[in-house]
């Protein structure tokens, strides 16, 4: 396991890619992510504050995993913003997975603004034993 | 090298650009958005005449672990972010998320009524509503003519 990281508030803005243009007028960030792998699965955690499970979209196409989260920014009515340290925004990130994933068993949960994605490995390791019949 | 000189009006401009780029990379705090480096959690403060609304991004922090204290016009948000459990056999591919304790004092524009403060966490956003203390509100004083 890697060393523990300290808490950081800096959000990294997404670079405008060649393939996608954004149509929503707000910032878009790369969510901070932890990925670890066990023998059975790959587990991914992504910090996406402000994104509810309703506004989250996770797709796996071929071996490209895309996470998209839209932030519903709530502006308290009758208030003016006096001091700002963070800017709410959407989140987007893409990962290329090297392992074969069992697509049917992917699980995604959103808890306190953190996405947890469990990607069980499809078992290529499960070698089938073929019995040789004596003729 | 000649090619570059033609493309840029001055070689020094190119050096300046490089210098800025190095500065930007070496200081993760210096960024376009926000106001430089701030400690966790980042807060936004909204106000009107009667109350203040403080919102903070606290993804992955259990609401039970968040403590809010008010002394006069100082609000303190403290808590801990606990790392996700992983067993010993797991290998990390990426570890970008931080963990640990945090405590953040925030100076509010006025004294608040600590009994009426309400806080909730939704989708990793903490929002605290702090009504202004009654005795702190501006009072209109009528002037009598003698």
XYZ file of C-alpha atoms in Angstrom:
281
model
C 0.000 0.000 0.000
C 1.198 3.457 -0.817
C 1.840 6.130 1.760
C -1.095 7.972 3.174
C -1.917 11.185 1.469
C -2.962 14.280 3.279
C -6.187 16.091 2.567
C -6.127 18.491 -0.309
C -8.803 20.780 -1.643
C -7.362 21.526 -5.022
C -9.494 20.280 -7.859
C -7.943 19.636 -11.194
C -9.843 20.994 -14.121
C -10.334 18.802 -17.107
C -8.366 19.620 -20.201
C -10.450 20.197 -23.250
C -10.143 17.010 -25.165
C -10.171 16.730 -28.908
C -13.117 14.403 -28.976
C -15.550 16.046 -26.587
C -16.860 19.541 -26.333
C -18.821 20.553 -23.322
C -22.219 22.132 -23.603
C -22.814 22.840 -19.940
C -21.656 26.154 -18.702
C -19.777 25.157 -15.612
C -16.381 23.904 -14.636
C -15.523 20.280 -15.193
C -13.054 18.468 -13.005
C -11.117 15.268 -12.979
C -12.265 13.457 -9.840
C -9.521 12.372 -7.475
C -9.426 8.611 -7.606
C -8.042 5.623 -5.738
C -7.846 2.343 -7.584
C -6.791 -0.901 -6.066
C -6.826 -4.408 -7.230
C -7.319 -7.662 -5.430
C -7.280 -11.141 -6.840
C -11.000 -11.029 -7.503
C -11.778 -7.448 -8.374
C -10.748 -3.936 -9.153
C -12.146 -1.322 -6.793
C -12.301 2.337 -7.648
C -13.132 5.270 -5.391
C -13.709 8.716 -6.844
C -14.390 11.951 -4.985
C -17.310 13.699 -6.597
C -18.829 16.113 -4.092
C -22.241 17.404 -5.118
C -23.051 14.509 -7.416
C -25.986 12.333 -6.420
C -26.545 8.825 -7.721
C -29.248 10.261 -9.983
C -26.780 12.427 -11.840
C -24.088 9.850 -12.207
C -23.357 7.964 -15.353
C -20.839 5.147 -15.548
C -20.262 3.366 -18.844
C -17.923 0.635 -19.909
C -17.363 0.375 -23.597
C -14.896 -2.224 -24.736
C -12.277 -1.617 -22.078
C -12.788 2.101 -21.587
C -14.535 3.040 -18.394
C -16.112 6.486 -18.369
C -17.380 8.242 -15.286
C -19.602 11.249 -15.729
C -21.155 13.173 -12.884
C -23.268 16.257 -13.180
C -23.427 18.645 -10.317
C -26.698 20.274 -9.492
C -25.546 23.548 -8.103
C -27.843 24.902 -5.472
C -27.795 28.605 -4.975
C -29.547 29.585 -1.775
C -32.209 32.094 -2.779
C -31.781 35.572 -1.411
C -28.119 35.111 -0.579
C -25.089 36.588 -2.227
C -21.801 34.788 -2.514
C -19.344 36.640 -0.326
C -16.367 34.375 -0.300
C -15.467 31.548 -2.606
C -12.850 28.855 -2.297
C -14.300 26.208 -4.515
C -16.352 26.236 -7.617
C -18.941 23.504 -8.042
C -18.670 21.645 -11.276
C -19.143 18.448 -13.179
C -16.763 15.518 -13.080
C -15.484 13.397 -15.874
C -12.799 10.793 -16.108
C -11.896 7.912 -18.308
C -9.864 4.819 -17.568
C -8.616 2.069 -19.773
C -8.899 -1.270 -18.084
C -6.415 -3.934 -18.874
C -8.136 -6.841 -17.180
C -11.167 -8.593 -18.479
C -14.120 -7.453 -16.416
C -17.270 -9.372 -15.680
C -19.662 -6.739 -16.976
C -22.763 -8.256 -15.459
C -21.460 -7.903 -11.948
C -20.203 -4.339 -11.923
C -21.511 -2.472 -8.923
C -21.604 1.267 -8.415
C -22.609 3.030 -5.232
C -22.586 6.669 -4.276
C -22.021 7.533 -0.646
C -21.307 10.992 0.747
C -20.140 12.242 -2.613
C -17.801 9.322 -3.192
C -18.342 6.858 -5.981
C -17.380 3.289 -5.245
C -17.114 1.083 -8.243
C -16.484 -2.627 -7.955
C -15.358 -4.331 -11.109
C -15.134 -8.083 -10.654
C -12.599 -9.777 -12.850
C -13.871 -12.279 -15.320
C -12.146 -15.475 -14.502
C -9.675 -16.362 -17.208
C -7.713 -17.940 -14.426
C -10.404 -20.487 -13.887
C -8.902 -23.071 -16.147
C -11.241 -25.791 -17.034
C -9.981 -29.221 -16.563
C -10.768 -31.484 -19.402
C -10.955 -35.062 -18.618
C -9.333 -37.329 -21.069
C -11.289 -40.443 -21.512
C -9.456 -43.565 -22.048
C -10.461 -45.026 -25.346
C 16.461 27.668 -32.938
C 16.085 30.218 -35.719
C 12.607 28.946 -36.314
C 11.590 29.742 -32.754
C 12.974 33.233 -32.934
C 10.811 33.911 -35.902
C 7.733 32.523 -34.282
C 8.024 34.488 -31.069
C 8.660 38.208 -31.025
C 11.329 37.726 -28.437
C 13.128 34.796 -27.010
C 12.494 36.278 -23.566
C 8.768 35.901 -24.022
C 9.331 32.248 -24.557
C 11.395 32.071 -21.385
C 8.662 33.884 -19.489
C 6.117 31.414 -20.706
C 8.350 28.536 -19.653
C 8.908 30.126 -16.265
C 5.168 30.507 -15.731
C 4.613 26.931 -16.720
C 7.257 25.727 -14.247
C 5.748 27.865 -11.505
C 2.321 26.516 -12.242
C 3.537 22.935 -12.063
C 5.622 23.389 -8.948
C 2.850 25.078 -6.972
C -0.305 23.042 -7.030
C -1.945 25.742 -4.927
C -1.542 28.471 -7.490
C -4.444 27.964 -9.792
C -6.823 29.844 -11.953
C -9.887 29.152 -9.887
C -10.166 29.754 -6.198
C -7.928 31.981 -4.177
C -4.685 30.158 -3.874
C -4.009 27.458 -1.410
C -6.645 26.849 1.215
C -6.912 24.172 3.824
C -9.463 21.386 3.830
C -12.385 21.699 3.461
C -12.824 24.384 0.868
C -15.723 26.625 1.805
C -18.043 29.034 0.078
C -19.789 31.647 2.162
C -23.137 33.131 1.251
C -24.744 35.900 3.218
C -27.801 38.064 3.460
C -28.881 40.514 6.148
C -30.193 37.868 8.511
C -27.964 34.877 8.133
C -24.924 33.218 6.649
C -24.822 30.065 4.629
C -21.547 28.162 4.651
C -21.073 25.292 2.238
C -18.056 23.002 2.182
C -16.964 20.092 0.048
C -16.440 17.105 2.323
C -16.594 14.028 0.087
C -16.085 10.764 1.896
C -16.392 12.252 5.351
C -18.935 10.496 7.508
C -21.454 13.131 8.706
C -21.118 11.643 12.195
C -17.435 12.544 12.185
C -18.037 16.214 11.499
C -17.998 18.601 14.421
C -19.210 22.146 14.234
C -18.357 24.630 16.931
C -19.302 28.270 17.221
C -17.657 30.821 19.439
C -18.861 34.353 18.869
C -18.427 34.924 15.181
C -15.952 32.105 14.622
C -17.158 28.870 13.129
C -14.927 25.818 13.356
C -15.470 22.784 11.176
C -13.450 19.776 12.207
C -13.512 16.082 11.568
C -11.697 13.172 10.093
C -11.698 11.405 6.814
C -11.091 7.702 7.304
C -9.413 5.698 4.555
C -11.476 3.072 2.796
C -10.885 -0.415 3.974
C -8.789 -2.592 1.780
C -7.278 -5.935 2.575
C -3.572 -6.595 2.632
C -3.431 -8.385 -0.682
C -4.687 -5.411 -2.633
C -2.321 -3.515 -4.859
C -2.814 0.174 -5.432
C -2.777 1.406 -9.001
C -3.584 4.929 -8.081
C -3.898 6.798 -4.844
C -4.873 10.391 -5.229
C -7.349 10.855 -2.425
C -6.159 12.139 0.904
C -7.107 11.175 4.427
C -6.718 12.478 7.896
C -7.965 14.966 10.417
C -8.990 18.470 9.584
C -9.967 21.550 11.504
C -10.862 24.789 9.921
C -11.767 28.002 11.726
C -13.788 30.473 9.706
C -14.406 34.063 10.629
C -18.021 35.004 9.972
C -19.172 38.540 9.202
C -21.313 38.699 12.373
C -22.105 36.948 15.638
C -24.479 34.056 15.217
C -27.186 32.547 17.339
C -25.553 29.221 18.126
C -28.874 27.653 19.151
C -30.431 28.144 15.740
C -27.586 26.812 13.638
C -28.544 24.012 11.302
C -26.186 21.784 9.391
C -26.649 18.942 6.983
C -24.603 16.903 4.555
C -25.867 15.905 1.151
C -23.784 14.177 -1.500
C -20.571 15.195 0.188
C -21.521 18.864 0.510
C -21.839 20.205 4.023
C -24.129 23.186 4.370
C -24.492 25.172 7.539
C -27.088 27.828 8.062
C -26.067 30.362 10.694
C -28.680 32.950 11.663
C -27.408 36.254 12.848
C -27.694 36.864 16.576
C -30.653 39.063 17.438
C -28.561 41.501 19.462
C -26.096 41.793 16.624
C -28.644 42.942 14.071
C -28.597 46.590 13.133
C -31.269 48.538 14.962
C -33.006 51.568 13.751
C -32.898 54.355 16.267
C -35.415 57.060 15.815
C -34.250 60.568 16.440
C -36.612 62.744 18.374
C -36.600 66.395 17.972
C -36.211 68.198 21.248
